[in-house]
């Protein structure tokens, strides 16, 4: 979206969002909501056993790449969001469905903090 916004202006940015990001978000949210119907959380299938560690390792790799390019506030936001992901995925007392709500809230709060920092 940012590339389309810089090259084609606001109309191109909106078109890229609605044609590329929005369908992907709808598919991912639908899959995450519907997986509760097909998979029993107390007895997950064997082929899903390696997904949480793989996801966490990919997130760490991306956070490291972002952290090298960011200032101190951006690095702090990356560390906090990575801690939230690890705590949600690794704690058995937290319901797995809570990540559908906690991660978007974390993203929104981080974006708001970055916006407030950019205006000072």
XYZ file of C-alpha atoms in Angstrom:
120
model
C 0.000 0.000 0.000
C 2.792 2.427 0.826
C 4.428 1.883 -2.574
C 1.120 2.449 -4.347
C 0.511 5.532 -2.221
C 3.852 7.088 -3.111
C 3.657 6.206 -6.819
C -0.041 6.599 -7.579
C -1.238 8.910 -4.812
C -4.158 8.421 -2.430
C -6.373 6.782 -5.066
C -3.683 4.197 -5.836
C -3.122 3.569 -2.121
C -6.819 2.966 -1.531
C -7.056 0.741 -4.599
C -4.073 -1.318 -3.399
C -5.611 -1.647 0.053
C -9.023 -2.749 -1.204
C -7.679 -5.065 -3.921
C -4.733 -6.619 -2.059
C -4.749 -6.195 1.732
C -8.462 -6.325 2.488
C -9.166 -9.698 0.767
C -6.165 -11.256 2.498
C -7.311 -9.941 5.871
C -10.831 -11.276 5.299
C -9.506 -14.739 4.380
C -7.171 -14.896 7.395
C -9.799 -13.728 9.881
C -12.348 -16.171 8.440
C -9.878 -19.063 8.687
C -8.931 -18.165 12.250
C -12.568 -18.022 13.343
C -13.569 -21.216 11.532
C -10.623 -23.314 12.713
C -12.238 -23.548 16.148
C -14.999 -25.632 14.547
C -12.610 -28.145 13.005
C -9.764 -28.466 15.525
C -10.187 -29.479 19.153
C -7.829 -27.251 21.210
C -7.275 -29.959 23.819
C -6.094 -32.448 21.165
C -4.566 -30.641 18.188
C -3.627 -32.659 15.102
C 0.010 -33.673 14.691
C 0.499 -31.494 11.599
C -0.267 -28.333 13.606
C 2.278 -29.093 16.353
C 5.126 -27.074 14.823
C 3.176 -23.985 13.789
C 3.481 -21.889 16.988
C 7.293 -22.243 17.272
C 7.682 -21.563 13.556
C 5.482 -18.477 13.782
C 7.406 -17.137 16.777
C 10.756 -17.694 15.050
C 9.540 -15.883 11.925
C 8.289 -13.008 14.068
C 11.653 -12.740 15.826
C 13.412 -12.666 12.467
C 11.138 -9.879 11.235
C 11.393 -7.932 14.494
C 15.193 -8.126 14.255
C 15.090 -6.802 10.686
C 12.762 -3.982 11.691
C 14.778 -3.228 14.814
C 17.938 -2.594 12.816
C 16.144 0.105 10.817
C 14.227 1.788 13.644
C 14.963 4.433 16.212
C 14.715 3.843 19.978
C 10.915 4.148 20.108
C 10.456 1.768 17.185
C 12.791 -0.757 18.777
C 10.879 -0.505 22.054
C 7.569 -1.041 20.241
C 9.023 -4.097 18.456
C 10.216 -5.582 21.738
C 6.879 -5.009 23.467
C 4.880 -6.490 20.590
C 7.175 -9.529 20.399
C 6.760 -10.088 24.145
C 2.973 -9.920 23.735
C 3.099 -12.544 20.969
C 5.283 -14.864 23.042
C 3.149 -14.499 26.151
C -0.081 -15.157 24.280
C 1.238 -18.191 22.396
C 3.035 -19.795 25.330
C 0.611 -19.425 28.232
C -1.932 -22.193 28.763
C -4.048 -19.957 31.002
C -4.773 -17.586 28.114
C -7.426 -18.809 25.717
C -6.092 -19.308 22.165
C -8.970 -17.267 20.757
C -7.758 -14.204 22.671
C -5.028 -13.609 20.078
C -7.753 -12.550 17.639
C -8.406 -9.557 19.875
C -5.082 -8.878 21.611
C -2.872 -8.705 18.511
C -5.012 -6.124 16.633
C -5.243 -4.065 19.837
C -1.442 -4.249 20.190
C -1.073 -3.120 16.586
C -3.485 -0.221 17.110
C -1.839 0.926 20.337
C 1.616 0.760 18.723
C 0.388 2.773 15.747
C -1.172 5.356 18.049
C 2.057 5.683 20.058
C 4.050 6.065 16.829
C 1.616 8.741 15.655
C 1.885 10.640 18.921
C 5.685 10.416 18.714
C 5.700 11.737 15.149
C 3.726 14.840 16.125
C 6.123 15.958 18.856
